[in-house]
PDB file of C-alpha atoms in Angstrom:
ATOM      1  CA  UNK A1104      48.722 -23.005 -54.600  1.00 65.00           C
ATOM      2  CA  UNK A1105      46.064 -25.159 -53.535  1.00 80.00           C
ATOM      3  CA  UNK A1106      45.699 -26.062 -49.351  1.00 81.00           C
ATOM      4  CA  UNK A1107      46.278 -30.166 -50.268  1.00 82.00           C
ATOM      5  CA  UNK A1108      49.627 -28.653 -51.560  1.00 84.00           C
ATOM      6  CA  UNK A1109      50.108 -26.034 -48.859  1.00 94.00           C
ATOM      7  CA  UNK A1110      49.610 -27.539 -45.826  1.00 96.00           C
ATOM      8  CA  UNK A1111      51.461 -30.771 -45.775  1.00 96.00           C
ATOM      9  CA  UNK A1112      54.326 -28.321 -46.885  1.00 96.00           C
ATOM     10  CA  UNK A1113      53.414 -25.739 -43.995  1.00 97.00           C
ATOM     11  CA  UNK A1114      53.929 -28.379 -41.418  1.00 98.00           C
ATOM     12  CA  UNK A1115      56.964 -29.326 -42.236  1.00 98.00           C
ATOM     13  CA  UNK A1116      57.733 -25.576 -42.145  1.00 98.00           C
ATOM     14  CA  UNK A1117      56.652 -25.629 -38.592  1.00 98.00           C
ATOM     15  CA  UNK A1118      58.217 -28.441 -37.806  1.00 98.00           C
ATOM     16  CA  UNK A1119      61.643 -27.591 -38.244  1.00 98.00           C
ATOM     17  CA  UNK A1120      60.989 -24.072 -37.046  1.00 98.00           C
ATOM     18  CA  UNK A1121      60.045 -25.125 -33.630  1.00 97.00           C
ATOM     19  CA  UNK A1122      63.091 -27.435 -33.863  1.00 97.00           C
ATOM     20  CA  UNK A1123      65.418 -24.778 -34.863  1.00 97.00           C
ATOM     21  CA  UNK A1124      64.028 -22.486 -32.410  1.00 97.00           C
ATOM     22  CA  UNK A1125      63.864 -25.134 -29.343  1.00 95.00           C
ATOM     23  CA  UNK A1126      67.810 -25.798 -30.172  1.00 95.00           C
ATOM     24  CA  UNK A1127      68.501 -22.717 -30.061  1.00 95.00           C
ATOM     25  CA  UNK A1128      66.825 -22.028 -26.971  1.00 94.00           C
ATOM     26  CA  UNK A1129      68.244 -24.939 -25.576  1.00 90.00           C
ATOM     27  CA  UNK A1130      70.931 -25.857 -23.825  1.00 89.00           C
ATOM     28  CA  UNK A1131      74.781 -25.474 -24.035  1.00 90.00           C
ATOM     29  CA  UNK A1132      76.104 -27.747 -25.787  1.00 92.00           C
ATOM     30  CA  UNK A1133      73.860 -28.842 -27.458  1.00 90.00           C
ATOM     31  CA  UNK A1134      73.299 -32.551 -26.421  1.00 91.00           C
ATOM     32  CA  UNK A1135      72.658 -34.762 -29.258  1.00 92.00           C
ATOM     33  CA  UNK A1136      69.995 -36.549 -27.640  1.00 92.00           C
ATOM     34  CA  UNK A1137      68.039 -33.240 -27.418  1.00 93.00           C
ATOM     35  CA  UNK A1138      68.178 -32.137 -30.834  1.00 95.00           C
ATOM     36  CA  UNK A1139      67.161 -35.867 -31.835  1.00 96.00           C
ATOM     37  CA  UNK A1140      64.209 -35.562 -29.102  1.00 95.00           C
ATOM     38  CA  UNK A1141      63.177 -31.681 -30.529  1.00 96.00           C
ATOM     39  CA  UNK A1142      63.220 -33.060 -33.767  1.00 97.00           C
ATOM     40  CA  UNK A1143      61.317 -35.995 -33.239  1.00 97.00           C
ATOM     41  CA  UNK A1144      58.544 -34.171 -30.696  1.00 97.00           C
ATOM     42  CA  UNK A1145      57.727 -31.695 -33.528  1.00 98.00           C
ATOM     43  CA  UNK A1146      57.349 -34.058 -36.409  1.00 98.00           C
ATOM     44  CA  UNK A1147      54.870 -35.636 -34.366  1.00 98.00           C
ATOM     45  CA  UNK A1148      53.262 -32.567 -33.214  1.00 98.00           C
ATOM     46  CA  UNK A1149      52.867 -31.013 -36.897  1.00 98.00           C
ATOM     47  CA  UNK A1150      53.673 -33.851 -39.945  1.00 98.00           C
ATOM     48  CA  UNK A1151      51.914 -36.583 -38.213  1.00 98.00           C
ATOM     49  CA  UNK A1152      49.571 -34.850 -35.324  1.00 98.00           C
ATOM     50  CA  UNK A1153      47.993 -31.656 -37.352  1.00 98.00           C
ATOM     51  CA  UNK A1154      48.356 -32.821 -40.365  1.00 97.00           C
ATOM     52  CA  UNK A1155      46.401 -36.107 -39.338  1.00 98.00           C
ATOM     53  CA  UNK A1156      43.714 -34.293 -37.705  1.00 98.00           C
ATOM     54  CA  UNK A1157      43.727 -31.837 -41.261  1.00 97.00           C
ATOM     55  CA  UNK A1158      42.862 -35.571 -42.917  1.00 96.00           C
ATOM     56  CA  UNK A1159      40.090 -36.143 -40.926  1.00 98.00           C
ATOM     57  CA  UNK A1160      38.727 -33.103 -41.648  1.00 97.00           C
ATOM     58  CA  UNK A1161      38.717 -33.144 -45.344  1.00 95.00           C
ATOM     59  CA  UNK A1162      37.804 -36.610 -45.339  1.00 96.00           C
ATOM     60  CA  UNK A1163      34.789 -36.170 -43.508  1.00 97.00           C
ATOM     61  CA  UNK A1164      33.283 -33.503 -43.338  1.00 97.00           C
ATOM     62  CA  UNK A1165      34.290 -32.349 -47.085  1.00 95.00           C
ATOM     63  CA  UNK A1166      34.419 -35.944 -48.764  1.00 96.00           C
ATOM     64  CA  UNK A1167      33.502 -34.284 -52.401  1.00 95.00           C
ATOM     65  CA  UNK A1168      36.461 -31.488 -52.656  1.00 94.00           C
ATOM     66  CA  UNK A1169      38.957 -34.040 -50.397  1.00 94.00           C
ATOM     67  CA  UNK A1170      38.044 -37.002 -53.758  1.00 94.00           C
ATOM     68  CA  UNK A1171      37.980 -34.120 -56.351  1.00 94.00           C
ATOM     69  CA  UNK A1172      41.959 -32.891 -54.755  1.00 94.00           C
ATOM     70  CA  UNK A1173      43.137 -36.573 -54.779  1.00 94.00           C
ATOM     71  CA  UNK A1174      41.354 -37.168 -58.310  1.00 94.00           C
ATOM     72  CA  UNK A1175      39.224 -40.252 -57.309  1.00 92.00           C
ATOM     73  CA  UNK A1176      35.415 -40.497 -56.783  1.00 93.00           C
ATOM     74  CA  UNK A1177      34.035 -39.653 -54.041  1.00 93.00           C
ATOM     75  CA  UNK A1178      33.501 -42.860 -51.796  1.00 93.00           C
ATOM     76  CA  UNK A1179      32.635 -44.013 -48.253  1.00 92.00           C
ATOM     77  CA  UNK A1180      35.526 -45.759 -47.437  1.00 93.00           C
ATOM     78  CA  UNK A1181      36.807 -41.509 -47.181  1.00 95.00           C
ATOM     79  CA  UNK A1182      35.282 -42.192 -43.947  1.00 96.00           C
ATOM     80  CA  UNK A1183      37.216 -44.773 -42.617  1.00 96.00           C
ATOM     81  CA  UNK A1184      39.984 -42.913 -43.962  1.00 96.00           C
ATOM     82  CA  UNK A1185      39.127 -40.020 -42.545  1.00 97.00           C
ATOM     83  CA  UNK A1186      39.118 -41.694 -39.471  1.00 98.00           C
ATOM     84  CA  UNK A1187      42.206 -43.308 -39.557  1.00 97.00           C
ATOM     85  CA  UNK A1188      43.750 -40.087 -40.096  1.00 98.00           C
ATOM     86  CA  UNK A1189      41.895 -39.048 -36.602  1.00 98.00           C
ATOM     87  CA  UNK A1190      43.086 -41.755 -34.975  1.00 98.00           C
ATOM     88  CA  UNK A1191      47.018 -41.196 -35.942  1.00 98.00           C
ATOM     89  CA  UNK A1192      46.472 -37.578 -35.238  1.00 98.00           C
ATOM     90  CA  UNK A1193      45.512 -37.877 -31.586  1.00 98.00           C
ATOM     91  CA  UNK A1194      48.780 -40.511 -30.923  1.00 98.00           C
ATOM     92  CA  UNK A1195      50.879 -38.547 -32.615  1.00 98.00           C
ATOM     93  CA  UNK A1196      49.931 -35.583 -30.164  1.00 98.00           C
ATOM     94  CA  UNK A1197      49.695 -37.698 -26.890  1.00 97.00           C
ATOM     95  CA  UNK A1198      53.373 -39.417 -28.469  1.00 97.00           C
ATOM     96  CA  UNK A1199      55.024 -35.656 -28.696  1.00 97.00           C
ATOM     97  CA  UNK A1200      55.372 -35.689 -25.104  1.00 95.00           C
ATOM     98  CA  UNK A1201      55.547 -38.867 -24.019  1.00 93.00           C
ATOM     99  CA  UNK A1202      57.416 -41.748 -23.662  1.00 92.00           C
ATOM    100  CA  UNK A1203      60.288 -43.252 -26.457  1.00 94.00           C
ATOM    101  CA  UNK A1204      57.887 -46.655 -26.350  1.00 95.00           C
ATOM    102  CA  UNK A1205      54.536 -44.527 -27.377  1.00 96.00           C
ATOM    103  CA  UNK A1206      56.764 -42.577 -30.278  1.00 97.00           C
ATOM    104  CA  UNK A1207      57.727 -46.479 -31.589  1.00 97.00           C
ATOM    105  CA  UNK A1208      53.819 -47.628 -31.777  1.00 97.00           C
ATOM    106  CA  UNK A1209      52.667 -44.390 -33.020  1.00 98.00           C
ATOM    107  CA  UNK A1210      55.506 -44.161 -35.289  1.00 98.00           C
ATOM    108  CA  UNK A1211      54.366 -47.560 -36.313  1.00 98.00           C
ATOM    109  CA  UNK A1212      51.611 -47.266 -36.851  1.00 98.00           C
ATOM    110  CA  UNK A1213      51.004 -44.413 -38.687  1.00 98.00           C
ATOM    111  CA  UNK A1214      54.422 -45.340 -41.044  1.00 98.00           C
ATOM    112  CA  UNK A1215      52.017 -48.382 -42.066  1.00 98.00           C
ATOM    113  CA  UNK A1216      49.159 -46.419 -43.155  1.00 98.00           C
ATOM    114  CA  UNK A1217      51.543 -43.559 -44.640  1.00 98.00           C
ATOM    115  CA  UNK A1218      53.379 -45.804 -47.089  1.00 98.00           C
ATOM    116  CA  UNK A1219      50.611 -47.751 -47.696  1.00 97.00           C
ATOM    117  CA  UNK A1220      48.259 -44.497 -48.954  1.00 97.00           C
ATOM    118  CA  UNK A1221      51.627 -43.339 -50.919  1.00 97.00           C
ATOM    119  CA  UNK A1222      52.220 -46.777 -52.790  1.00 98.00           C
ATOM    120  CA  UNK A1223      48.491 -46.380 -53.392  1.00 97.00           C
ATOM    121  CA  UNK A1224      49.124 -42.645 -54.486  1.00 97.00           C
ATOM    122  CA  UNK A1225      52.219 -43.722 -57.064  1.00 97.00           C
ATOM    123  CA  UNK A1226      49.905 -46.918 -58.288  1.00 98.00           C
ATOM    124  CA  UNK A1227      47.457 -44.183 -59.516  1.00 97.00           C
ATOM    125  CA  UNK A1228      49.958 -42.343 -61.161  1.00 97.00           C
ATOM    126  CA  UNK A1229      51.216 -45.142 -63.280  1.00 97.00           C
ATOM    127  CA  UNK A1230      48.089 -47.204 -63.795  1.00 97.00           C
ATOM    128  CA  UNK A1231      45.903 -43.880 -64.332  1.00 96.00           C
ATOM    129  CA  UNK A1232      48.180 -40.961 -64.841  1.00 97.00           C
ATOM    130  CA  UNK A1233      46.446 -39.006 -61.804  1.00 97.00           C
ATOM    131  CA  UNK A1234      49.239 -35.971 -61.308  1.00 96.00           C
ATOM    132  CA  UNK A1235      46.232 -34.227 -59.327  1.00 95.00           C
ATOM    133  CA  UNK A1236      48.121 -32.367 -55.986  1.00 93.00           C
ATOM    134  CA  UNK A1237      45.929 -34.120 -53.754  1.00 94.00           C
ATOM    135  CA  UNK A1238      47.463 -37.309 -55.569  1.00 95.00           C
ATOM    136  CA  UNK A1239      50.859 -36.284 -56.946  1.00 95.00           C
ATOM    137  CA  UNK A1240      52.351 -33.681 -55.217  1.00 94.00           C
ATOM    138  CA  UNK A1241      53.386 -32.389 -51.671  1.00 96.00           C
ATOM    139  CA  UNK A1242      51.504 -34.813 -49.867  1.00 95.00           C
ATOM    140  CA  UNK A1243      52.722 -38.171 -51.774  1.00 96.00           C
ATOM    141  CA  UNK A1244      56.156 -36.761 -50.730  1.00 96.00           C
ATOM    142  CA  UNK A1245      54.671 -36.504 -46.981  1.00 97.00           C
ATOM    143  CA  UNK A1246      53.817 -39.775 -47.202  1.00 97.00           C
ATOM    144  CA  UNK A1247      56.902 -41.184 -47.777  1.00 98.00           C
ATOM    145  CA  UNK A1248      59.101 -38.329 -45.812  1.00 97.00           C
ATOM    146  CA  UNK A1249      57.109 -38.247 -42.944  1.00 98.00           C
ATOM    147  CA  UNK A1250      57.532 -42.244 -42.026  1.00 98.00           C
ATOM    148  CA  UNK A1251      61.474 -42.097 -42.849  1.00 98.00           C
ATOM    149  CA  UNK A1252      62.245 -39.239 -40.882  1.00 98.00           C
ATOM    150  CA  UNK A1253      60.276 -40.481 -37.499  1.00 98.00           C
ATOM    151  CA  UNK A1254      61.862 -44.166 -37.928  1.00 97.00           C
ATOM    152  CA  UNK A1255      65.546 -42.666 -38.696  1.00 97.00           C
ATOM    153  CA  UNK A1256      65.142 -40.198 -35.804  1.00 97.00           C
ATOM    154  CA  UNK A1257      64.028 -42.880 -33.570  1.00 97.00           C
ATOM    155  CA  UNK A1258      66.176 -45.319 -34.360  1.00 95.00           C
ATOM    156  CA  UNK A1259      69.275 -42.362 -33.498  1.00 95.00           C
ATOM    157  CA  UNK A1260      66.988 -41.810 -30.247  1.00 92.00           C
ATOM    158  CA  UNK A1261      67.493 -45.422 -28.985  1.00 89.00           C
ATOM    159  CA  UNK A1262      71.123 -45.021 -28.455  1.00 76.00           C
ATOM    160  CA  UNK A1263      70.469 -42.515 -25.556  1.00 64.00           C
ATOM    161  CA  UNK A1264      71.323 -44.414 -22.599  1.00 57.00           C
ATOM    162  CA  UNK A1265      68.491 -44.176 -20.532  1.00 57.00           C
ATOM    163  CA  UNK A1266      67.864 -44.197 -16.367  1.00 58.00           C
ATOM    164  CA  UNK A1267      66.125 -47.109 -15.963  1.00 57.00           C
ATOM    165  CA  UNK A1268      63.182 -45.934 -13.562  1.00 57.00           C
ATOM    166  CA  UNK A1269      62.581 -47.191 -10.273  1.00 66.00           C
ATOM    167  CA  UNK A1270      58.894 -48.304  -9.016  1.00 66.00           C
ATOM    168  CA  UNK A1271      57.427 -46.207  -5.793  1.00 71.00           C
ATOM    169  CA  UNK A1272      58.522 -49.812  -3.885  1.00 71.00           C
ATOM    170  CA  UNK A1273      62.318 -49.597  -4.892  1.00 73.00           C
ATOM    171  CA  UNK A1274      62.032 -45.958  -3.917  1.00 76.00           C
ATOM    172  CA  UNK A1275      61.053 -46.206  -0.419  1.00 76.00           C
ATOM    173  CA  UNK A1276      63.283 -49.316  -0.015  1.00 78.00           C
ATOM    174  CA  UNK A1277      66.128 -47.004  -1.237  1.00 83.00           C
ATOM    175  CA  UNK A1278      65.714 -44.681   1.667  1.00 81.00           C
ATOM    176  CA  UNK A1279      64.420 -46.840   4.104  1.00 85.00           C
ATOM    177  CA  UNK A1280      68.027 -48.326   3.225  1.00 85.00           C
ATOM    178  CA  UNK A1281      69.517 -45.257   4.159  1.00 88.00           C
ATOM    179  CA  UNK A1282      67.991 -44.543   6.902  1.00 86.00           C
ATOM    180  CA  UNK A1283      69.642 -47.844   8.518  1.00 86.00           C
ATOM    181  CA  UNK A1284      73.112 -46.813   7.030  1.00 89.00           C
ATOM    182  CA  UNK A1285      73.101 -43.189   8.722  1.00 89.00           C
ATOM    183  CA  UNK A1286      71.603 -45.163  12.038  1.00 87.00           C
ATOM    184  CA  UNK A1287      74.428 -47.967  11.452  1.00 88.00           C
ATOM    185  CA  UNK A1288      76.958 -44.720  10.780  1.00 89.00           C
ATOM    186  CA  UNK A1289      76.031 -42.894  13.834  1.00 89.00           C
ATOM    187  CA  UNK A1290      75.898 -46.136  15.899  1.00 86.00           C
ATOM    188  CA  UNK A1291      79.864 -47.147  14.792  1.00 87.00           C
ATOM    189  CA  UNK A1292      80.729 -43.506  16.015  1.00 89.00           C
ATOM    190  CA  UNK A1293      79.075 -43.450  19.349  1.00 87.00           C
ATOM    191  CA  UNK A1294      80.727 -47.073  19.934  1.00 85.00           C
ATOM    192  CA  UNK A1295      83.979 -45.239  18.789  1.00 86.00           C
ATOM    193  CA  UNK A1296      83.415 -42.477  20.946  1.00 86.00           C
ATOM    194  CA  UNK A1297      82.604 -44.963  24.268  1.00 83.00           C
ATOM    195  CA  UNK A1298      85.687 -47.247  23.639  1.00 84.00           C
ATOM    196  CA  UNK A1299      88.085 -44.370  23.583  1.00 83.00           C
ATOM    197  CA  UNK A1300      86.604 -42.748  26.354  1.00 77.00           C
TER     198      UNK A1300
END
């Protein structure tokens, strides 16, 4: 099996791996919301993040074997590709462990260029007949999978309720609020304490 069929297959393997393994490391029950958040964390560490960065490196720095997998010409716009793929790579890393917002652009994003390169992947197998791996096999399914299952899995994530968070201001408001309640507190009982006595 060639690598443009292996590895788009591999991280997928990986992917739900380290999500089977991080459940079942994880805690009792099993929360929904953490399951949905493993799931999500490793797609975007190994379908979108490796495999992005995998791109870019066949696109540039081996532009004749990444054309000759795909079955096109070699051309420079492999470059921009390449590229491209760099750029969705390094999000989809920094997303992993972020916030739910930087998994929605990222997952954006990158869904955009996905299903655009597989539309442009099943174009060339009708128009030309290309069933090339590179082309026709694992990775067209990528293309299409990979998009589906971050948007799904986000979309399932959004239900979480979340804590809204609180700026450093609200914070020391918050205590500075509670400060006066314990003073009002102990105040009430020393007034308590003089009346009765």
């Amino acid at each position: 099996m060639s690598q443009v069929a292996l590895v788009p297959i591999l991280t997928w393997v990986a992917a739900i791996a380290c999500w089977g393994i991080a459940v079942w490391r994880g805690p009792r029950p099993i929360p929904r919301w953490f399951a949905i958040d493993r799931a999500l964390r490793y797609i975007f560490i190994f379908p979108l993040g490796l495999l992005g960065l995998w791109a870019f490196v066949g696109h540039v720095m081996f532009p004749l074997r990444s054309a000759a997998a795909i079955g096109w010409q070699p051309s420079p716009f492999q470059f921009e590709v390449g590229y491209a793929n760099l750029g969705i790579g390094l999000a989809s890393l920094y997303a992993a462990f972020t916030t739910f917002y930087a998994r929605v652009a990222v997952a954006i994003a990158a869904s955009c260029f996905l299903v655009g390169a597989g539309i442009g992947h099943v174009h060339d197998i009708i128009a030309y007949g290309n069933l090339t791996a590179g082309n026709a096999g694992p990775i067209l399914v990528t293309d299409f999978l990979t998009p589906m299952a971050a948007l799904i899995l986000l979309i399932l994530s959004a239900r979480r309720p979340r804590k809204r968070l609180k700026s450093p201001d609200s914070q020391a408001l918050e205590a500075e609020m509670e400060v006066a309640r314990q003073a009002m507190r102990s105040y009430r009982e020393a007034l308590d304490r003089f009346v009765k006595s």
